Every structure is written in C-alpha cells, then in structure tokens.
Amino acid sequence: MALSRREALASMLAGAFLLPGTGCGAAQADPSRTLLPPTASEDFLARCIRCGRCAEVCTAGCIELHPPWAGAEAGSPFIVPRVAGCNTCTMCTQVCPSGALTPIEPEDVLDAVDMGLAYVDEGLCLSFLGRVCGVCHDACPFPGEAIVLGHHAQPQVLGACVGCGRCEERCPQIPAAIRVFRQDPGSPRWKGPA
Amino acid sequence: MRARHLAIQAFRRLCQVSALLFVLYAAISAHWRNFKVGHNSARLVGLLKNEAWGEAYALNERALSWFGEPLEVSDGFLGVPWGASIAGLPFTDPLSVAALASQGQLPPTSMLVGALIPLGLALVGGKLYCSFLCPARLVFELGGAVRMGLQRLGLPLGELGIPRLGLWVGLGLVLFSAGMGMGAFHLVLPYLSLSQGLAAWMLTGSAGVGLAIFGVLLLVEVFVAPGQICRSLCPTGAVLEQVGRAAPFRLRKVDPSACPSSCNLCQRVCPYGLFPGQETHHPSCDSCGRCTLVCPDNKLAHGLEWGAKRCSD
C-alpha cells in the first residue's frame, strides 16, 4: 500500500479528528454524582473497552452507559444511585472481558467492593428532624454492618459501607438526605448544607 | 453451479441477519433478565407492562430453557461484536486488544482468545468477517440497493474514490486510545457505531448518537462514495485484510480462459468496484460472491487456492 505523506497525515488526522470534539464535551451526568460499577479498577477508563456487557447483564438495571459525546468516558458504564442503586449481585464483574472490573462472588462484596461511601445530611434526614424513618437502613444490603440506626432511627454510616447507593435510591426525602460519593482523592464530598 | 452460488448468498444473508439480531437480542435480553430477577413470572410482567411483553417474556424463557437454566444461558449472550459473549464464547475485535495493549495494559486471556476467532477466520478466508458477519455491511448493502434505485430514477450520485487509509485510521484510533482511553472507536468504526447505537436504543429506549453517526456514514455510502467506507476507511477491515493476504479460501477465477473484452459485469456488481474477471480483486475482495451470480460464463467461484495472488494494490 503506497501512501504519500500527505495522505498519511490526513488519515492520522481523520483518526484523531474527534479529539477536540470529544475531549471538550461535557459528560451527561455530573461525575461527582455518579458511581462506577463494583470493583472498578484504579485505571477503569483505560481498561474499559466499552462493550456494554455490564449494563446488559445488570440485574438491578442500575448501570447506564455514557453517551458518545461524553468525551473520554463515552460508552463506559456509570451508576446514578438516586435513579437506581446497585444490588451487589456482582454479575457485571463476572462478565467484564477486559479486567476493568475484577470478578468477585456475592459473598466477597463486603470485602472487595468500594464504590463510594454514604453521607447523611442531618439537616435533611427525617429521623434527625423528629420523625422515625430508617428506610436507608432497610434498603441497605448489609444492615447492621454498613449502617446502623441509633436513637429515633437516626442512621449512622459505618466504614464497611460499599457505596451501592440503595439507601440514596430509597430515601423518601427530597432531595435525598443520604447520598453516596466516590472516595477518589479530590472528589467533592458532600457533608450537608454549608 | 448457479444453485451453489445462490445457496452461498442465502447463507451469507442468514449470517448477516443473525449477527444483527444477536446485537438486538443481547440488549433486549437486559430487560428480560431484569424481569426474571425482579418478578420471575410472565403473568406479573404481563400485568406490569402489557400482554405482549408477558408473552415475549414467556417465549424467551421457554427458548432459553432448552439449553439449561434460563438465566445462566441468557448471561452467555452479551455485548456487541467489538467485545461480545456469544453462547458463552468470547468474540473480540483485534483492535480492542491493540487499544488495550497500547495503554500498557495486558489484555486478559478471554479477550485474546476472543480475538483469535476473527483473526483465524481472516487467516483462512480473508475478509469473510466483513461479508458474512459485519452488521454494518448488511445495512450498507441495503443502502447500495437504494442507491441503484435512485440512479434508475436518473439522480446524479457521487462516485468519490477515497484513498485506502484503513490501517492509518486504525493506528490513529489506537494512538488516541493510548492517551485518552477507548472513547473514540465507536465514533469511527461503522459496525461499532451501529451496534452500540442499536444496543443503547434497546437498553434505554432512545436512539443513541451511535445511530446518528452511522446514519451519516450511510448517507456517505449512498450518495457520495459507494463502498469506500468498507474498502478504504474501516480499520477493522484493513487489519483483517492484511492478516488474510495469503488466505487460501478466496474468490477466484476458476476458468482461466480469457473473458470477452467487452464484459465487465463482475466489476459493475462489485460493491468496491473491483475487477474479479481480471483477477485484480485481491486483497480488498471480501469474497461476498455477488460477482459469481452475474458472470455469464460461470468463471468465478469461491474455492481453495494456495500460493500468491495477483494484487491490485
């Protein structure tokens, strides 16, 4: 295949012409308010090949895929816990072909999964406002281990929280009084109203 | 002989439609799995959605249960041909392995095994993936039929030739993903934008931008440059072409006698404008076999042939 320098350059450009088009595009979902599927590796975006198998196998229906204009994240999966939290079935980890998710079994979830950590806004939480709620505790897949209820069913999140987001999904308060945040260094953590 | 050519074409259409249906089914199955885990009852699904959903749910369950526990069998049909699990077997585009490796990642064994399938197919039969399995090619061929109809109506349509840049597009994409992750392939690779767009549509109910991108490519195919996207720009096709340069299964001229100098039917029917009658169709030919049907003397056929080919480029 004979190729002149101009043709080669033009095609390199064709291959990379999306760089500005995709790099500047804002992701659809606010990255600080989304979670990655369980056991996402440190270099998740690099490892994910965007095949969508995790979203197709998700039994909770919580895994969505970034739209094509979402820059470097396009086609990769994310979870918006307020829409649907993860039910920790671990199917997505088992079907991932590229090692972006590490395969685990459901009984390993408490040890191996760290999607984020739930934070309670005591200024919003019904139980802190004099009503007895406790819905977050009942929604949690690890009640008693990840979250405990104190006096008047006031929730307290413990370090074992895997960040599945079911508490945020089920919280009856609007806006949610318990929210899950990724534990990435530098990610904005929400600690209640300023 | 003609019956055999027709049978090959029928088989090819069957493979193409199956590949397209697989993409749709894998994505639609996500809903079935959610119902299965959430309700596990066709009656409940019927009450929640409507009768048709309930019946479709039950039908899928019955079909899957022939092969084992329905949910487990269903988990074997996932993804798009870029990185799919088909009846539990991995199937991976070699480019996705290259893109992963370009980031310093060691591709897992399942991906390497999955890439062996298209590469092995290419070593034996050249670009058979393109003509028999690629979902985009099927739609492009439909576009070609539309194009022919428009031309019959007398519309002047473009006939642009594009230099063969597939390998360079692939290299550009791999380099792009080395720095930026793998977010660019589905914006360029036709079959990936089509299948990801369809999967997103089936999953979320709204047509993705993948389909819009593929729509633009289809317009280019129909109105501007017929056959050029597959032949000159598709990076996967270019990789398979290079791997399959010496593939023994190929479309060839079985009758060595010269063709009448006025006849160019095979060239006119070739989606890429190649000329099998003069044996210059390698290596771009993907053995789709459309020329075998039109040759008045039955000089062209699929078959095994060892040794070098005459190459047009």
Short mmCIF file of C-alpha atoms in Angstrom, two decimals:
data_model
loop_
_atom_site.label_atom_id
_atom_site.label_comp_id
_atom_site.label_asym_id
_atom_site.label_seq_id
_atom_site.Cartn_x
_atom_site.Cartn_y
_atom_site.Cartn_z
CA MET A 1 0.00 0.00 0.00
CA ALA A 2 1.75 3.09 -1.21
CA LEU A 3 0.78 6.16 0.71
CA SER A 4 2.03 9.65 0.25
CA ARG A 5 2.98 11.67 3.29
CA ARG A 6 0.01 13.93 2.77
CA GLU A 7 -2.40 11.02 2.71
CA ALA A 8 -0.82 9.54 5.81
CA LEU A 9 -1.10 12.83 7.68
CA ALA A 10 -4.66 13.37 6.54
CA SER A 11 -5.70 9.96 7.75
CA MET A 12 -3.94 10.33 11.08
CA LEU A 13 -5.98 13.48 11.44
CA ALA A 14 -9.09 11.57 10.40
CA GLY A 15 -8.38 9.03 13.12
CA ALA A 16 -7.86 11.72 15.72
CA PHE A 17 -10.26 14.39 14.44
CA LEU A 18 -12.53 13.56 17.31
CA LEU A 19 -10.02 14.71 19.90
CA PRO A 20 -11.39 18.23 20.21
CA GLY A 21 -14.92 17.09 19.52
CA THR A 22 -14.91 14.55 22.30
CA GLY A 23 -12.41 15.97 24.72
CA CYS A 24 -14.35 19.15 25.40
CA GLY A 25 -17.78 17.56 25.51
CA ALA A 26 -19.26 17.60 28.97
CA ALA A 27 -20.41 14.27 30.29
CA GLN A 28 -24.15 13.89 30.57
CA ALA A 29 -24.02 13.07 34.25
CA ASP A 30 -22.12 15.10 36.83
CA PRO A 31 -19.10 12.85 37.51
CA SER A 32 -19.15 13.67 41.21
CA ARG A 33 -22.68 12.31 41.41
CA THR A 34 -22.12 9.06 39.56
CA LEU A 35 -20.59 5.81 40.75
CA LEU A 36 -18.60 3.23 38.85
CA PRO A 37 -19.72 -0.42 38.81
CA PRO A 38 -18.39 -2.55 41.70
CA THR A 39 -14.68 -3.48 41.77
CA ALA A 40 -13.81 -0.87 39.11
CA SER A 41 -10.03 -0.82 38.81
CA GLU A 42 -7.90 2.27 39.50
CA ASP A 43 -7.43 2.85 35.76
CA PHE A 44 -11.01 1.97 34.94
CA LEU A 45 -11.44 4.27 31.92
CA ALA A 46 -8.26 2.94 30.35
CA ARG A 47 -9.22 -0.69 30.82
CA CYS A 48 -12.89 -0.46 29.83
CA ILE A 49 -13.37 -1.42 26.17
CA ARG A 50 -16.96 -0.06 26.05
CA CYS A 51 -18.65 -3.31 25.08
CA GLY A 52 -21.65 -2.63 27.33
CA ARG A 53 -21.86 -6.16 28.70
CA CYS A 54 -22.06 -4.95 32.32
CA ALA A 55 -25.11 -2.81 31.50
CA GLU A 56 -26.77 -5.69 29.68
CA VAL A 57 -26.26 -8.16 32.50
CA CYS A 58 -27.08 -5.76 35.37
CA THR A 59 -29.90 -7.35 37.36
CA ALA A 60 -30.71 -4.10 39.18
CA GLY A 61 -30.91 -2.15 35.92
CA CYS A 62 -28.71 0.49 37.54
CA ILE A 63 -25.74 0.51 35.12
CA GLU A 64 -26.09 3.12 32.38
CA LEU A 65 -23.66 3.91 29.56
CA HIS A 66 -22.20 7.36 28.91
CA PRO A 67 -23.41 8.82 25.60
CA PRO A 68 -20.94 9.17 22.71
CA TRP A 69 -20.43 12.89 23.33
CA ALA A 70 -19.22 12.28 26.88
CA GLY A 71 -15.57 12.74 25.97
CA ALA A 72 -13.14 10.20 27.34
CA GLU A 73 -15.93 8.48 29.26
CA ALA A 74 -18.10 7.83 26.19
CA GLY A 75 -19.56 4.34 26.17
CA SER A 76 -18.28 3.48 29.65
CA PRO A 77 -20.70 2.48 32.41
CA PHE A 78 -21.88 4.53 35.35
CA ILE A 79 -24.46 4.37 38.10
CA VAL A 80 -26.63 7.22 39.32
CA PRO A 81 -27.57 5.96 42.78
CA ARG A 82 -30.62 8.20 43.11
CA VAL A 83 -32.07 6.64 39.94
CA ALA A 84 -31.20 3.04 40.83
CA GLY A 85 -28.70 1.64 43.28
CA CYS A 86 -26.58 -1.46 42.84
CA ASN A 87 -27.99 -4.67 44.36
CA THR A 88 -24.45 -6.15 44.62
CA CYS A 89 -25.30 -9.21 42.52
CA THR A 90 -21.70 -9.00 41.08
CA MET A 91 -22.81 -10.20 37.63
CA CYS A 92 -21.15 -7.20 35.94
CA THR A 93 -17.79 -8.11 37.47
CA GLN A 94 -18.07 -11.63 36.13
CA VAL A 95 -18.85 -10.72 32.51
CA CYS A 96 -16.29 -7.91 32.09
CA PRO A 97 -13.90 -9.11 29.37
CA SER A 98 -11.06 -6.63 29.82
CA GLY A 99 -10.33 -6.71 33.54
CA ALA A 100 -11.78 -3.24 34.10
CA LEU A 101 -13.92 -4.97 36.73
CA THR A 102 -12.40 -7.71 38.89
CA PRO A 103 -14.55 -10.84 39.04
CA ILE A 104 -15.96 -11.50 42.52
CA GLU A 105 -18.70 -13.60 44.08
CA PRO A 106 -21.63 -12.11 46.02
CA GLU A 107 -20.15 -13.26 49.34
CA ASP A 108 -16.99 -11.20 48.68
CA VAL A 109 -18.87 -7.93 48.27
CA LEU A 110 -18.33 -6.54 51.76
CA ASP A 111 -14.55 -7.00 51.47
CA ALA A 112 -13.92 -6.31 47.79
CA VAL A 113 -16.34 -3.54 46.79
CA ASP A 114 -15.71 0.14 47.40
CA MET A 115 -17.88 2.16 45.04
CA GLY A 116 -18.16 5.04 47.45
CA LEU A 117 -19.34 5.98 50.90
CA ALA A 118 -22.76 7.19 52.03
CA TYR A 119 -23.06 10.52 53.83
CA VAL A 120 -26.07 11.55 55.89
CA ASP A 121 -27.24 15.15 55.84
CA GLU A 122 -28.58 15.60 59.34
CA GLY A 123 -30.29 18.82 58.30
CA LEU A 124 -32.45 16.89 55.81
CA CYS A 125 -32.78 13.43 57.32
CA LEU A 126 -36.32 12.84 58.58
CA SER A 127 -35.09 10.87 61.58
CA PHE A 128 -32.96 13.83 62.64
CA LEU A 129 -35.97 16.13 62.13
CA GLY A 130 -38.05 14.36 64.71
CA ARG A 131 -39.67 11.64 62.63
CA VAL A 132 -38.77 7.97 62.76
CA CYS A 133 -37.79 6.80 59.27
CA GLY A 134 -34.99 4.22 58.90
CA VAL A 135 -35.70 3.49 55.21
CA CYS A 136 -31.97 3.72 54.34
CA HIS A 137 -31.19 1.01 56.88
CA ASP A 138 -33.88 -1.26 55.43
CA ALA A 139 -32.64 -0.68 51.86
CA CYS A 140 -29.02 -1.48 52.74
CA PRO A 141 -27.77 -4.93 51.66
CA PHE A 142 -25.60 -5.02 54.82
CA PRO A 143 -27.79 -3.55 57.59
CA GLY A 144 -26.03 -3.56 60.91
CA GLU A 145 -22.64 -3.80 59.22
CA ALA A 146 -22.64 -0.83 56.85
CA ILE A 147 -25.30 1.29 58.51
CA VAL A 148 -26.82 1.26 61.99
CA LEU A 149 -29.84 3.07 63.39
CA GLY A 150 -29.46 4.96 66.64
CA HIS A 151 -31.95 6.81 68.78
CA HIS A 152 -35.18 7.60 66.83
CA ALA A 153 -33.85 5.55 63.90
CA GLN A 154 -31.15 8.11 63.22
CA PRO A 155 -28.79 6.48 60.69
CA GLN A 156 -25.05 6.23 61.12
CA VAL A 157 -22.92 5.00 58.21
CA LEU A 158 -20.03 2.74 59.16
CA GLY A 159 -16.75 2.18 57.34
CA ALA A 160 -17.96 -1.13 55.89
CA CYS A 161 -20.34 0.74 53.54
CA VAL A 162 -19.67 -0.48 49.98
CA GLY A 163 -21.34 2.53 48.34
CA CYS A 164 -24.00 0.59 46.47
CA GLY A 165 -26.39 3.54 46.65
CA ARG A 166 -29.54 1.69 47.59
CA CYS A 167 -30.03 3.99 50.59
CA GLU A 168 -29.91 7.04 48.32
CA GLU A 169 -32.29 5.42 45.83
CA ARG A 170 -34.86 4.66 48.54
CA CYS A 171 -34.51 7.78 50.72
CA PRO A 172 -38.04 9.31 50.89
CA GLN A 173 -36.74 12.84 51.49
CA ILE A 174 -36.43 15.22 48.53
CA PRO A 175 -33.63 15.95 47.94
CA ALA A 176 -32.12 12.76 49.29
CA ALA A 177 -30.84 13.11 52.83
CA ILE A 178 -28.33 10.28 52.38
CA ARG A 179 -26.06 10.36 49.36
CA VAL A 180 -23.18 8.23 48.13
CA PHE A 181 -19.92 9.76 46.95
CA ARG A 182 -16.92 8.19 45.31
CA GLN A 183 -13.89 8.07 47.51
CA ASP A 184 -11.49 9.24 44.80
CA PRO A 185 -8.91 11.68 46.11
CA GLY A 186 -10.07 15.17 45.26
CA SER A 187 -13.65 14.26 44.56
CA PRO A 188 -16.05 16.73 46.16
CA ARG A 189 -17.61 15.25 49.24
CA TRP A 190 -20.96 16.41 50.30
CA LYS A 191 -21.25 16.93 54.04
CA GLY A 192 -24.58 18.63 54.36
CA PRO A 193 -25.55 22.22 53.70
CA ALA A 194 -22.85 24.81 54.26
CA MET B 1 -23.21 -24.08 -10.29
CA ARG B 2 -25.66 -21.23 -10.14
CA ALA B 3 -27.64 -23.03 -7.43
CA ARG B 4 -24.47 -23.25 -5.35
CA HIS B 5 -23.78 -19.53 -5.76
CA LEU B 6 -27.35 -18.74 -4.74
CA ALA B 7 -27.05 -21.01 -1.71
CA ILE B 8 -23.88 -19.17 -0.63
CA GLN B 9 -25.66 -15.84 -0.96
CA ALA B 10 -28.61 -17.13 1.05
CA PHE B 11 -26.22 -18.42 3.74
CA ARG B 12 -24.42 -15.08 3.75
CA ARG B 13 -27.66 -13.16 4.29
CA LEU B 14 -28.58 -15.57 7.07
CA CYS B 15 -25.24 -14.95 8.82
CA GLN B 16 -25.55 -11.17 8.42
CA VAL B 17 -29.10 -11.07 9.76
CA SER B 18 -28.11 -13.35 12.64
CA ALA B 19 -25.25 -11.03 13.59
CA LEU B 20 -27.59 -8.04 13.59
CA LEU B 21 -30.25 -9.94 15.53
CA PHE B 22 -27.63 -11.01 18.06
CA VAL B 23 -26.82 -7.37 18.84
CA LEU B 24 -30.50 -6.54 19.25
CA TYR B 25 -31.23 -9.67 21.27
CA ALA B 26 -28.29 -9.18 23.64
CA ALA B 27 -29.56 -5.70 24.50
CA ILE B 28 -33.26 -6.61 24.68
CA SER B 29 -32.34 -9.52 26.95
CA ALA B 30 -31.24 -6.99 29.56
CA HIS B 31 -34.93 -6.22 30.12
CA TRP B 32 -35.77 -9.91 30.25
CA ARG B 33 -33.06 -10.51 32.86
CA ASN B 34 -34.35 -7.64 34.95
CA PHE B 35 -37.87 -9.07 34.85
CA LYS B 36 -36.53 -12.53 35.58
CA VAL B 37 -34.63 -11.39 38.67
CA GLY B 38 -37.32 -8.96 39.80
CA HIS B 39 -40.52 -10.91 39.14
CA ASN B 40 -39.78 -14.34 37.63
CA SER B 41 -43.33 -14.56 36.32
CA ALA B 42 -44.74 -14.00 32.84
CA ARG B 43 -48.09 -13.10 34.41
CA LEU B 44 -46.58 -10.33 36.52
CA VAL B 45 -44.68 -8.98 33.52
CA GLY B 46 -47.92 -9.04 31.54
CA LEU B 47 -49.70 -7.08 34.26
CA LEU B 48 -46.84 -4.61 34.72
CA LYS B 49 -46.25 -3.83 31.03
CA ASN B 50 -48.81 -5.42 28.74
CA GLU B 51 -49.86 -8.78 27.34
CA ALA B 52 -47.30 -8.70 24.54
CA TRP B 53 -44.42 -8.19 26.98
CA GLY B 54 -45.67 -11.07 29.10
CA GLU B 55 -45.84 -13.36 26.09
CA ALA B 56 -42.41 -12.32 24.85
CA TYR B 57 -41.04 -12.95 28.34
CA ALA B 58 -42.50 -16.45 28.43
CA LEU B 59 -41.33 -17.21 24.89
CA ASN B 60 -37.75 -16.23 25.67
CA GLU B 61 -37.82 -18.25 28.88
CA ARG B 62 -39.04 -21.31 27.03
CA ALA B 63 -36.41 -20.95 24.30
CA LEU B 64 -33.59 -20.48 26.80
CA SER B 65 -34.71 -23.40 28.95
CA TRP B 66 -33.96 -25.79 26.08
CA PHE B 67 -30.29 -25.11 26.72
CA GLY B 68 -30.23 -25.09 30.52
CA GLU B 69 -31.13 -22.80 33.38
CA PRO B 70 -32.65 -19.80 31.51
CA LEU B 71 -30.89 -17.01 33.41
CA GLU B 72 -27.48 -18.69 33.11
CA VAL B 73 -27.94 -19.33 29.39
CA SER B 74 -29.10 -15.76 28.90
CA ASP B 75 -25.91 -14.46 30.55
CA GLY B 76 -23.97 -16.05 27.66
CA PHE B 77 -25.42 -13.62 25.10
CA LEU B 78 -23.94 -10.22 25.79
CA GLY B 79 -22.30 -7.25 24.16
CA VAL B 80 -21.58 -6.16 20.61
CA PRO B 81 -19.17 -7.86 18.15
CA TRP B 82 -16.49 -5.45 19.41
CA GLY B 83 -16.39 -7.44 22.66
CA ALA B 84 -19.14 -10.00 22.81
CA SER B 85 -20.02 -13.21 24.52
CA ILE B 86 -21.86 -15.41 22.02
CA ALA B 87 -23.35 -18.56 23.54
CA GLY B 88 -20.72 -18.13 26.24
CA LEU B 89 -17.81 -17.91 23.79
CA PRO B 90 -15.75 -14.70 23.71
CA PHE B 91 -15.56 -12.74 20.47
CA THR B 92 -13.30 -9.70 20.34
CA ASP B 93 -12.20 -7.24 17.69
CA PRO B 94 -8.37 -7.42 17.41
CA LEU B 95 -8.36 -3.61 17.50
CA SER B 96 -9.80 -3.57 21.02
CA VAL B 97 -6.93 -5.81 22.13
CA ALA B 98 -4.45 -3.50 20.41
CA ALA B 99 -6.02 -0.43 22.00
CA LEU B 100 -5.87 -2.03 25.44
CA ALA B 101 -2.24 -3.04 24.89
CA SER B 102 -1.35 0.47 23.68
CA GLN B 103 -2.24 1.74 27.14
CA GLY B 104 0.26 -0.60 28.74
CA GLN B 105 -2.49 -2.98 29.84
CA LEU B 106 -2.12 -6.70 29.48
CA PRO B 107 -5.31 -7.90 27.73
CA PRO B 108 -6.93 -10.76 29.68
CA THR B 109 -6.84 -14.25 28.20
CA SER B 110 -10.54 -14.21 27.33
CA MET B 111 -10.01 -11.18 25.08
CA LEU B 112 -7.01 -12.75 23.38
CA VAL B 113 -8.98 -15.95 22.79
CA GLY B 114 -11.90 -13.86 21.53
CA ALA B 115 -9.63 -12.08 19.06
CA LEU B 116 -8.37 -15.41 17.74
CA ILE B 117 -11.78 -16.09 16.20
CA PRO B 118 -11.85 -13.15 13.73
CA LEU B 119 -8.09 -13.44 13.15
CA GLY B 120 -8.36 -17.18 12.48
CA LEU B 121 -11.26 -16.54 10.13
CA ALA B 122 -9.09 -13.97 8.32
CA LEU B 123 -6.12 -16.35 8.05
CA VAL B 124 -8.34 -18.94 6.39
CA GLY B 125 -10.75 -16.80 4.42
CA GLY B 126 -9.55 -13.20 4.28
CA LYS B 127 -12.25 -10.65 4.96
CA LEU B 128 -15.03 -13.18 5.49
CA TYR B 129 -15.99 -11.32 8.68
CA CYS B 130 -16.78 -8.25 6.57
CA SER B 131 -19.01 -10.00 4.06
CA PHE B 132 -20.65 -12.62 6.27
CA LEU B 133 -20.87 -11.18 9.79
CA CYS B 134 -20.45 -7.41 9.85
CA PRO B 135 -23.80 -5.81 10.78
CA ALA B 136 -22.82 -2.52 9.11
CA ARG B 137 -22.13 -4.21 5.79
CA LEU B 138 -25.70 -5.54 5.65
CA VAL B 139 -27.11 -2.04 6.08
CA PHE B 140 -24.60 -0.62 3.59
CA GLU B 141 -25.72 -3.22 1.05
CA LEU B 142 -29.34 -2.18 1.61
CA GLY B 143 -28.11 1.36 1.04
CA GLY B 144 -26.49 0.17 -2.17
CA ALA B 145 -29.86 -1.15 -3.36
CA VAL B 146 -31.45 2.21 -2.58
CA ARG B 147 -28.62 3.88 -4.47
CA MET B 148 -29.29 1.71 -7.51
CA GLY B 149 -32.97 2.62 -7.40
CA LEU B 150 -32.14 6.33 -7.19
CA GLN B 151 -29.79 6.01 -10.13
CA ARG B 152 -32.51 4.32 -12.14
CA LEU B 153 -34.68 7.33 -11.43
CA GLY B 154 -31.96 9.41 -13.01
CA LEU B 155 -30.46 11.05 -9.92
CA PRO B 156 -26.83 12.03 -10.36
CA LEU B 157 -24.98 10.45 -7.41
CA GLY B 158 -21.39 10.89 -6.29
CA GLU B 159 -18.74 8.34 -7.21
CA LEU B 160 -15.92 9.57 -4.99
CA GLY B 161 -12.88 7.38 -4.52
CA ILE B 162 -11.17 7.52 -1.15
CA PRO B 163 -7.51 6.55 -0.73
CA ARG B 164 -7.01 3.35 1.26
CA LEU B 165 -6.45 4.67 4.75
CA GLY B 166 -8.00 1.99 6.95
CA LEU B 167 -4.72 1.00 8.62
CA TRP B 168 -3.87 4.61 9.30
CA VAL B 169 -7.31 5.29 10.74
CA GLY B 170 -6.80 2.25 12.97
CA LEU B 171 -3.35 3.45 14.02
CA GLY B 172 -4.76 6.88 14.78
CA LEU B 173 -7.51 5.36 16.91
CA VAL B 174 -5.08 3.12 18.81
CA LEU B 175 -2.79 6.10 19.45
CA PHE B 176 -5.79 8.15 20.51
CA SER B 177 -6.83 5.49 22.99
CA ALA B 178 -3.27 5.21 24.30
CA GLY B 179 -3.67 8.73 25.61
CA MET B 180 -7.40 9.24 26.02
CA GLY B 181 -8.96 5.85 26.71
CA MET B 182 -11.16 3.96 24.29
CA GLY B 183 -13.88 6.52 23.80
CA ALA B 184 -13.30 7.17 20.09
CA PHE B 185 -13.70 3.84 18.32
CA HIS B 186 -17.47 3.88 18.16
CA LEU B 187 -17.38 7.32 16.57
CA VAL B 188 -15.40 6.00 13.60
CA LEU B 189 -15.81 2.25 13.30
CA PRO B 190 -19.06 1.77 11.32
CA TYR B 191 -20.17 -1.56 12.71
CA LEU B 192 -19.41 -0.43 16.26
CA SER B 193 -21.38 2.82 15.98
CA LEU B 194 -24.29 0.88 14.50
CA SER B 195 -24.28 -1.93 17.04
CA GLN B 196 -23.63 0.31 20.05
CA GLY B 197 -26.34 2.68 18.86
CA LEU B 198 -28.80 -0.19 18.46
CA ALA B 199 -27.84 -1.64 21.86
CA ALA B 200 -28.27 1.76 23.54
CA TRP B 201 -31.62 2.12 21.80
CA MET B 202 -32.80 -1.27 23.04
CA LEU B 203 -31.46 -0.63 26.54
CA THR B 204 -32.76 2.89 27.11
CA GLY B 205 -35.49 3.32 24.52
CA SER B 206 -33.91 6.39 22.94
CA ALA B 207 -31.78 6.22 19.82
CA GLY B 208 -28.16 6.94 20.68
CA VAL B 209 -25.75 9.19 18.89
CA GLY B 210 -24.12 5.99 17.63
CA LEU B 211 -27.07 5.60 15.27
CA ALA B 212 -26.77 9.23 14.16
CA ILE B 213 -23.10 8.70 13.33
CA PHE B 214 -23.93 5.55 11.43
CA GLY B 215 -26.68 7.44 9.62
CA VAL B 216 -24.11 9.94 8.37
CA LEU B 217 -21.86 7.09 7.20
CA LEU B 218 -24.84 5.54 5.42
CA LEU B 219 -25.60 8.81 3.63
CA VAL B 220 -21.96 8.96 2.50
CA GLU B 221 -22.28 5.36 1.27
CA VAL B 222 -25.49 6.01 -0.66
CA PHE B 223 -24.87 9.48 -2.08
CA VAL B 224 -21.16 10.19 -2.11
CA ALA B 225 -18.75 7.29 -2.05
CA PRO B 226 -20.28 3.81 -2.52
CA GLY B 227 -18.23 1.01 -0.97
CA GLN B 228 -15.44 3.33 0.08
CA ILE B 229 -16.11 3.27 3.82
CA CYS B 230 -15.78 -0.51 3.98
CA ARG B 231 -12.95 -0.71 1.49
CA SER B 232 -10.83 2.29 2.42
CA LEU B 233 -11.71 3.64 5.86
CA CYS B 234 -12.82 0.79 8.11
CA PRO B 235 -9.84 -0.03 10.38
CA THR B 236 -11.10 -3.50 11.30
CA GLY B 237 -11.49 -4.39 7.64
CA ALA B 238 -7.97 -3.13 6.96
CA VAL B 239 -6.49 -5.28 9.74
CA LEU B 240 -8.35 -8.38 8.58
CA GLU B 241 -7.25 -7.68 5.00
CA GLN B 242 -3.58 -7.59 5.99
CA VAL B 243 -3.90 -10.73 8.14
CA GLY B 244 -5.69 -12.53 5.31
CA ARG B 245 -3.39 -11.61 2.43
CA ALA B 246 -2.44 -15.26 1.90
CA ALA B 247 -5.76 -16.79 2.90
CA PRO B 248 -6.38 -19.94 0.86
CA PHE B 249 -10.16 -19.63 0.78
CA ARG B 250 -10.86 -16.90 -1.72
CA LEU B 251 -12.97 -15.81 -4.58
CA ARG B 252 -11.14 -16.70 -7.78
CA LYS B 253 -11.49 -17.13 -11.48
CA VAL B 254 -11.84 -20.88 -11.84
CA ASP B 255 -11.88 -20.80 -15.63
CA PRO B 256 -8.52 -19.47 -16.81
CA SER B 257 -9.72 -18.69 -20.33
CA ALA B 258 -9.89 -15.02 -21.13
CA CYS B 259 -13.12 -13.11 -20.65
CA PRO B 260 -14.68 -11.27 -23.60
CA SER B 261 -13.04 -7.87 -23.61
CA SER B 262 -16.38 -6.06 -23.51
CA CYS B 263 -17.67 -7.79 -20.37
CA ASN B 264 -17.28 -6.05 -17.03
CA LEU B 265 -20.41 -7.30 -15.27
CA CYS B 266 -18.44 -8.54 -12.25
CA GLN B 267 -16.82 -5.15 -11.84
CA ARG B 268 -20.13 -3.35 -12.11
CA VAL B 269 -21.76 -5.51 -9.45
CA CYS B 270 -18.80 -5.42 -7.04
CA PRO B 271 -19.61 -3.12 -4.11
CA TYR B 272 -15.99 -1.94 -4.10
CA GLY B 273 -15.62 -1.62 -7.87
CA LEU B 274 -13.01 -4.41 -8.02
CA PHE B 275 -12.50 -6.49 -11.17
CA PRO B 276 -12.53 -10.24 -10.37
CA GLY B 277 -12.67 -11.07 -14.09
CA GLN B 278 -9.14 -9.76 -14.44
CA GLU B 279 -8.12 -11.33 -11.11
CA THR B 280 -7.07 -7.98 -9.71
CA HIS B 281 -9.61 -8.05 -6.89
CA HIS B 282 -7.16 -9.11 -4.16
CA PRO B 283 -6.63 -8.25 -1.37
CA SER B 284 -9.63 -5.92 -0.94
CA CYS B 285 -12.10 -8.60 -2.03
CA ASP B 286 -14.10 -9.92 0.91
CA SER B 287 -15.49 -12.90 -1.00
CA CYS B 288 -19.08 -11.71 -0.79
CA GLY B 289 -19.69 -13.58 -4.02
CA ARG B 290 -22.06 -11.18 -5.74
CA CYS B 291 -19.96 -11.36 -8.90
CA THR B 292 -20.32 -15.14 -9.09
CA LEU B 293 -24.03 -14.67 -9.72
CA VAL B 294 -23.70 -12.31 -12.66
CA CYS B 295 -20.83 -13.94 -14.58
CA PRO B 296 -22.44 -15.26 -17.77
CA ASP B 297 -19.79 -17.97 -18.20
CA ASN B 298 -19.61 -19.06 -14.54
CA LYS B 299 -15.93 -18.25 -14.46
CA LEU B 300 -15.94 -17.07 -10.84
CA ALA B 301 -16.37 -19.14 -7.70
CA HIS B 302 -15.37 -19.44 -4.07
CA GLY B 303 -12.73 -22.05 -3.52
CA LEU B 304 -9.38 -23.04 -2.10
CA GLU B 305 -6.24 -21.84 -3.77
CA TRP B 306 -2.73 -21.86 -2.37
CA GLY B 307 0.06 -19.53 -3.22
CA ALA B 308 0.31 -15.91 -4.14
CA LYS B 309 -2.49 -13.83 -5.54
CA ARG B 310 -2.39 -11.16 -8.10
CA CYS B 311 -2.92 -7.98 -6.18
CA SER B 312 -4.42 -4.74 -7.32
CA ASP B 313 -2.58 -2.80 -4.63
#
